[in-house]
C-alpha positions as semicolon CSV with decimal commas, in nm:
position;residue;x (nm);y (nm);z (nm)
1;X;5,885;10,595;9,875
2;X;6,211;10,500;10,028
3;X;6,108;10,117;10,060
4;X;5,994;10,121;9,696
5;X;6,336;10,277;9,594
6;X;6,494;9,986;9,828
7;X;6,306;9,715;9,653
8;X;6,390;9,845;9,283
9;X;6,773;9,909;9,374
10;X;6,742;9,528;9,502
11;X;6,573;9,407;9,198
12;X;6,820;9,603;8,967
13;X;7,126;9,465;9,157
14;X;6,982;9,096;9,150
15;X;6,905;9,124;8,750
16;X;7,273;9,265;8,734
17;X;7,396;8,986;8,927
18;X;7,210;8,704;8,710
19;X;7,328;8,881;8,383
20;X;7,671;8,849;8,497
21;X;7,649;8,474;8,616
22;X;7,514;8,402;8,262
23;X;7,799;8,565;8,129
24;X;8,056;8,332;8,363
25;X;7,849;8,050;8,272
26;X;7,869;8,095;7,894
27;X;8,251;8,134;7,899
28;X;8,281;7,839;8,122
29;X;8,062;7,629;7,884
30;X;8,221;7,687;7,585
31;X;8,092;7,394;7,409
32;X;7,763;7,484;7,491
33;X;7,666;7,167;7,675
34;X;7,423;7,344;7,922
35;X;7,613;7,238;8,209
36;X;7,981;7,336;8,377
37;X;8,202;7,043;8,426
38;X;8,531;7,024;8,648
39;X;8,727;7,022;8,280
40;X;8,560;7,361;8,200
41;X;8,689;7,509;8,518
42;X;9,031;7,351;8,483
43;X;9,051;7,514;8,121
44;X;9,007;7,849;8,242
45;X;9,163;7,859;8,576
46;X;9,522;7,918;8,412
47;X;9,380;8,198;8,213
48;X;9,214;8,364;8,553
49;X;9,573;8,325;8,731
50;X;9,752;8,482;8,429
51;X;9,496;8,772;8,444
52;X;9,586;8,852;8,833
53;X;9,913;9,023;8,924
54;X;9,989;8,835;9,259
55;X;9,948;8,482;9,119
56;X;10,184;8,401;8,852
57;X;10,374;8,105;8,962
58;X;10,336;7,725;8,879
59;X;10,245;7,663;9,278
60;X;9,970;7,896;9,272
61;X;9,828;7,722;8,949
62;X;9,848;7,396;9,118
63;X;9,684;7,499;9,425
64;X;9,398;7,640;9,261
65;X;9,338;7,330;9,046
66;X;9,318;7,136;9,361
67;X;9,041;7,287;9,497
68;X;8,829;7,295;9,169
69;X;8,642;7,017;9,278
70;X;8,567;7,182;9,619
71;X;8,432;7,510;9,436
72;X;8,201;7,272;9,238
73;X;8,058;7,065;9,566
74;X;7,992;7,418;9,719
75;X;7,807;7,565;9,404
76;X;7,627;7,228;9,299
77;X;7,271;7,255;9,425
78;X;7,157;6,914;9,292
79;X;7,470;6,788;9,435
80;X;7,543;6,563;9,097
81;X;7,880;6,740;9,029
82;X;7,790;6,955;8,772
83;X;7,708;7,321;8,773
84;X;7,424;7,464;8,572
85;X;7,336;7,821;8,502
86;X;7,077;7,844;8,779
87;X;7,406;7,744;9,049
88;X;7,591;8,011;8,901
89;X;7,310;8,253;8,976
90;X;7,300;8,155;9,328
91;X;7,658;8,177;9,385
92;X;7,657;8,538;9,211
93;X;7,366;8,623;9,462
94;X;7,549;8,456;9,761
95;X;7,893;8,651;9,703
96;X;7,721;8,950;9,552
97;X;7,886;8,934;9,215
98;X;7,935;9,289;9,097
99;X;8,166;9,263;8,774
100;X;8,361;8,995;8,590
């Protein structure tokens, strides 16, 4: 019984993470290309910084923009420089994404 409950909890968490990753993917892929490019991350990065209280200056924005290629490289499962929905789902599971 307890193992079943743990399995069920894991499945619900995985489903939730997948749904959140899909939301993030659609926000990044506003044009509906089916992939996320560096330009997509560059577009949303300033919005993210404006939503966080501790990072509001120009240097923080420049620092974030400089690490975006590295973020893609880490998440890119096919190593083609493009992020797919599946890439983001894998990242969501790795980082235990709980909310957006």
